[in-house]
PDB file of C-alpha atoms in Angstrom:
ATOM      1  CA  MET A   1      28.008  -3.449  14.937  1.00 87.00           C
ATOM      2  CA  ASN A   2      29.905  -0.685  16.950  1.00 95.00           C
ATOM      3  CA  THR A   3      30.422   2.933  15.602  1.00 96.00           C
ATOM      4  CA  GLN A   4      33.792   2.104  14.056  1.00 95.00           C
ATOM      5  CA  GLU A   5      32.424  -0.740  12.406  1.00 96.00           C
ATOM      6  CA  GLN A   6      29.446   1.266  10.936  1.00 97.00           C
ATOM      7  CA  ILE A   7      31.992   3.641   9.783  1.00 97.00           C
ATOM      8  CA  THR A   8      34.127   1.171   8.057  1.00 97.00           C
ATOM      9  CA  ALA A   9      31.130  -0.418   6.241  1.00 97.00           C
ATOM     10  CA  TYR A  10      29.886   3.087   5.207  1.00 97.00           C
ATOM     11  CA  ILE A  11      33.258   3.992   3.735  1.00 98.00           C
ATOM     12  CA  THR A  12      33.650   0.512   2.037  1.00 97.00           C
ATOM     13  CA  SER A  13      30.242   0.691   0.389  1.00 96.00           C
ATOM     14  CA  GLN A  14      31.141   3.871  -1.500  1.00 97.00           C
ATOM     15  CA  PRO A  15      32.246   3.366  -5.243  1.00 96.00           C
ATOM     16  CA  GLN A  16      35.924   4.439  -6.050  1.00 95.00           C
ATOM     17  CA  PRO A  17      37.295   7.130  -6.107  1.00 95.00           C
ATOM     18  CA  LYS A  18      34.963   8.466  -3.325  1.00 97.00           C
ATOM     19  CA  ARG A  19      35.686   5.542  -1.110  1.00 97.00           C
ATOM     20  CA  SER A  20      39.484   6.428  -1.283  1.00 97.00           C
ATOM     21  CA  ASP A  21      38.671  10.169  -0.809  1.00 97.00           C
ATOM     22  CA  MET A  22      36.326   9.201   2.163  1.00 97.00           C
ATOM     23  CA  GLN A  23      38.915   6.866   3.837  1.00 98.00           C
ATOM     24  CA  THR A  24      41.775   9.607   3.532  1.00 97.00           C
ATOM     25  CA  LEU A  25      39.379  12.532   4.768  1.00 97.00           C
ATOM     26  CA  HIS A  26      38.344  10.398   7.723  1.00 97.00           C
ATOM     27  CA  THR A  27      41.984   9.502   8.600  1.00 96.00           C
ATOM     28  CA  HIS A  28      42.712  13.072   8.362  1.00 94.00           C
ATOM     29  CA  ILE A  29      39.861  14.258  10.518  1.00 96.00           C
ATOM     30  CA  LEU A  30      41.095  11.657  13.117  1.00 96.00           C
ATOM     31  CA  GLN A  31      44.608  13.173  13.019  1.00 94.00           C
ATOM     32  CA  VAL A  32      43.083  16.702  13.430  1.00 92.00           C
ATOM     33  CA  LEU A  33      40.970  15.754  16.362  1.00 94.00           C
ATOM     34  CA  PRO A  34      42.592  12.771  17.996  1.00 94.00           C
ATOM     35  CA  GLY A  35      40.541  11.023  20.630  1.00 93.00           C
ATOM     36  CA  CYS A  36      37.379  12.822  19.537  1.00 95.00           C
ATOM     37  CA  LYS A  37      34.072  10.963  20.104  1.00 96.00           C
ATOM     38  CA  LEU A  38      32.969   9.139  16.908  1.00 97.00           C
ATOM     39  CA  TRP A  39      29.426   9.113  15.533  1.00 97.00           C
ATOM     40  CA  PHE A  40      27.576   7.269  12.799  1.00 97.00           C
ATOM     41  CA  ASP A  41      23.980   8.353  11.766  1.00 94.00           C
ATOM     42  CA  ASN A  42      22.682   6.124   9.190  1.00 93.00           C
ATOM     43  CA  GLY A  43      20.165   8.813   7.907  1.00 91.00           C
ATOM     44  CA  LYS A  44      17.001   6.880   9.031  1.00 91.00           C
ATOM     45  CA  ASN A  45      14.425   8.219  11.581  1.00 88.00           C
ATOM     46  CA  ALA A  46      12.443   6.290  14.397  1.00 88.00           C
ATOM     47  CA  GLU A  47      10.244   4.562  11.533  1.00 93.00           C
ATOM     48  CA  ASN A  48      13.310   3.491   9.568  1.00 92.00           C
ATOM     49  CA  LYS A  49      12.575   5.979   6.821  1.00 92.00           C
ATOM     50  CA  THR A  50      15.457   7.518   4.973  1.00 89.00           C
ATOM     51  CA  VAL A  51      15.686  11.436   6.068  1.00 90.00           C
ATOM     52  CA  SER A  52      19.051  12.027   5.085  1.00 90.00           C
ATOM     53  CA  ASN A  53      22.388  10.916   3.824  1.00 92.00           C
ATOM     54  CA  PRO A  54      24.548   8.874   6.275  1.00 96.00           C
ATOM     55  CA  ASN A  55      26.969  10.817   8.190  1.00 97.00           C
ATOM     56  CA  ILE A  56      30.259  10.138   9.945  1.00 98.00           C
ATOM     57  CA  GLY A  57      30.472  12.522  12.832  1.00 97.00           C
ATOM     58  CA  TYR A  58      33.457  13.569  15.114  1.00 97.00           C
ATOM     59  CA  GLY A  59      33.493  15.533  18.298  1.00 95.00           C
ATOM     60  CA  SER A  60      30.719  16.601  20.437  1.00 93.00           C
ATOM     61  CA  PHE A  61      28.885  20.000  21.200  1.00 88.00           C
ATOM     62  CA  THR A  62      25.497  20.795  22.573  1.00 91.00           C
ATOM     63  CA  ILE A  63      22.768  22.282  19.938  1.00 88.00           C
ATOM     64  CA  LYS A  64      20.522  24.660  21.797  1.00 87.00           C
ATOM     65  CA  TYR A  65      17.043  24.863  20.569  1.00 88.00           C
ATOM     66  CA  ALA A  66      14.951  28.051  20.661  1.00 91.00           C
ATOM     67  CA  ASP A  67      12.397  26.306  23.213  1.00 95.00           C
ATOM     68  CA  GLY A  68      15.195  25.956  25.593  1.00 93.00           C
ATOM     69  CA  LYS A  69      15.819  22.110  24.836  1.00 93.00           C
ATOM     70  CA  THR A  70      19.381  20.899  24.177  1.00 94.00           C
ATOM     71  CA  ARG A  71      20.915  17.906  22.425  1.00 91.00           C
ATOM     72  CA  GLU A  72      24.242  16.482  22.113  1.00 93.00           C
ATOM     73  CA  PHE A  73      25.588  16.377  18.276  1.00 92.00           C
ATOM     74  CA  PHE A  74      28.785  15.933  16.242  1.00 94.00           C
ATOM     75  CA  GLN A  75      30.920  19.038  15.568  1.00 94.00           C
ATOM     76  CA  ILE A  76      32.322  17.831  12.271  1.00 97.00           C
ATOM     77  CA  GLY A  77      30.480  15.502   9.933  1.00 97.00           C
ATOM     78  CA  ILE A  78      31.216  13.981   6.460  1.00 98.00           C
ATOM     79  CA  SER A  79      28.824  12.366   4.067  1.00 97.00           C
ATOM     80  CA  ALA A  80      28.923  11.076   0.735  1.00 96.00           C
ATOM     81  CA  ASN A  81      26.274  12.739  -1.732  1.00 93.00           C
ATOM     82  CA  THR A  82      25.388  12.192  -5.436  1.00 92.00           C
ATOM     83  CA  THR A  83      28.244  14.657  -6.650  1.00 93.00           C
ATOM     84  CA  GLY A  84      31.010  14.156  -4.067  1.00 96.00           C
ATOM     85  CA  ILE A  85      31.474  14.681  -0.513  1.00 97.00           C
ATOM     86  CA  SER A  86      30.181  17.167   2.051  1.00 97.00           C
ATOM     87  CA  VAL A  87      31.772  18.200   5.128  1.00 97.00           C
ATOM     88  CA  TYR A  88      29.771  19.823   7.726  1.00 96.00           C
ATOM     89  CA  ILE A  89      31.006  22.217  10.468  1.00 96.00           C
ATOM     90  CA  MET A  90      28.383  22.529  13.000  1.00 93.00           C
ATOM     91  CA  GLY A  91      27.869  25.339  15.598  1.00 88.00           C
ATOM     92  CA  ILE A  92      29.143  28.358  13.591  1.00 90.00           C
ATOM     93  CA  LYS A  93      26.873  31.075  14.367  1.00 88.00           C
ATOM     94  CA  ASP A  94      27.860  33.709  11.635  1.00 93.00           C
ATOM     95  CA  LYS A  95      26.721  31.836   8.419  1.00 93.00           C
ATOM     96  CA  THR A  96      28.775  33.917   6.077  1.00 95.00           C
ATOM     97  CA  TYR A  97      32.146  33.003   7.750  1.00 95.00           C
ATOM     98  CA  LEU A  98      32.987  29.973   6.022  1.00 95.00           C
ATOM     99  CA  ALA A  99      32.513  31.307   2.579  1.00 95.00           C
ATOM    100  CA  GLN A 100      33.981  34.545   3.245  1.00 96.00           C
ATOM    101  CA  THR A 101      37.114  33.111   5.078  1.00 95.00           C
ATOM    102  CA  TYR A 102      37.831  29.951   3.103  1.00 96.00           C
ATOM    103  CA  GLY A 103      35.644  29.950   0.158  1.00 94.00           C
ATOM    104  CA  LYS A 104      38.245  31.705  -2.306  1.00 94.00           C
ATOM    105  CA  GLU A 105      41.269  29.606  -1.134  1.00 96.00           C
ATOM    106  CA  ILE A 106      39.698  26.256  -0.766  1.00 96.00           C
ATOM    107  CA  GLY A 107      39.480  25.247  -4.381  1.00 97.00           C
ATOM    108  CA  LYS A 108      36.682  24.030  -6.469  1.00 97.00           C
ATOM    109  CA  ALA A 109      34.011  23.745  -3.788  1.00 97.00           C
ATOM    110  CA  SER A 110      30.525  24.903  -2.638  1.00 96.00           C
ATOM    111  CA  VAL A 111      30.769  26.604   0.633  1.00 96.00           C
ATOM    112  CA  THR A 112      27.762  27.570   2.552  1.00 93.00           C
ATOM    113  CA  GLY A 113      27.067  28.568   6.303  1.00 93.00           C
ATOM    114  CA  TYR A 114      28.050  25.206   7.764  1.00 94.00           C
ATOM    115  CA  CYS A 115      28.903  23.035   4.572  1.00 96.00           C
ATOM    116  CA  ILE A 116      31.829  22.535   2.426  1.00 97.00           C
ATOM    117  CA  LYS A 117      30.733  20.475  -0.693  1.00 97.00           C
ATOM    118  CA  PHE A 118      33.189  19.200  -3.492  1.00 97.00           C
ATOM    119  CA  LYS A 119      33.375  16.431  -6.016  1.00 97.00           C
ATOM    120  CA  THR A 120      36.894  14.934  -5.133  1.00 97.00           C
ATOM    121  CA  LEU A 121      39.613  15.774  -2.499  1.00 96.00           C
ATOM    122  CA  LYS A 122      42.163  16.605  -5.457  1.00 97.00           C
ATOM    123  CA  ASP A 123      39.557  19.364  -6.163  1.00 97.00           C
ATOM    124  CA  ILE A 124      40.581  21.340  -2.867  1.00 97.00           C
ATOM    125  CA  ASN A 125      43.171  22.357  -0.861  1.00 97.00           C
ATOM    126  CA  ILE A 126      43.157  19.806   2.290  1.00 95.00           C
ATOM    127  CA  ASN A 127      45.156  22.529   4.312  1.00 95.00           C
ATOM    128  CA  ILE A 128      42.289  25.063   3.892  1.00 96.00           C
ATOM    129  CA  LEU A 129      39.750  22.403   4.730  1.00 96.00           C
ATOM    130  CA  GLU A 130      41.740  21.552   7.846  1.00 95.00           C
ATOM    131  CA  ALA A 131      41.696  25.174   8.962  1.00 95.00           C
ATOM    132  CA  ALA A 132      37.972  25.299   8.573  1.00 95.00           C
ATOM    133  CA  ILE A 133      37.605  22.234  10.813  1.00 95.00           C
ATOM    134  CA  ARG A 134      39.873  23.732  13.350  1.00 93.00           C
ATOM    135  CA  TYR A 135      37.964  26.858  13.344  1.00 93.00           C
ATOM    136  CA  GLY A 136      34.702  25.179  13.735  1.00 90.00           C
ATOM    137  CA  VAL A 137      36.006  22.957  16.752  1.00 88.00           C
ATOM    138  CA  GLY A 138      37.356  25.868  18.530  1.00 84.00           C
ATOM    139  CA  VAL A 139      34.039  27.840  17.954  1.00 67.00           C
ATOM    140  CA  THR A 140      31.878  25.194  19.150  1.00 58.00           C
ATOM    141  CA  ASN A 141      34.274  24.420  22.313  1.00 56.00           C
ATOM    142  CA  GLU A 142      33.717  28.065  23.350  1.00 51.00           C
ATOM    143  CA  ASN A 143      29.913  27.354  23.859  1.00 44.00           C
TER     144      ASN A 143
END
């Protein structure tokens, strides 16, 4: 299966209404980031053990580790979890920025250093989420 087929299978495997929310979010991110690199991580390590929830990734940036090594990774990620959906915005150095800037306006969501977690799309302001995604892409493209 190619990446797009894996993404479609992952979204389709979700129960409603999460499936519809994931599809809407996926389509919206593709409109915000046209032509971006798509990723799919099934959440399993080299030994085929589950180490995280599967993730759909968008865009690309370079992670720089303390030992000097680097690795390409997605800029924006979405993942279904037991209580809803998580949106990851990778590469933001200021771990308080998302919560301070978008936390009050986004709606019923938990906002941490790089993650915005919510139960359903109707609980949040999609325009504020889009602003956070655009900010994250702008910051990681400056590296």
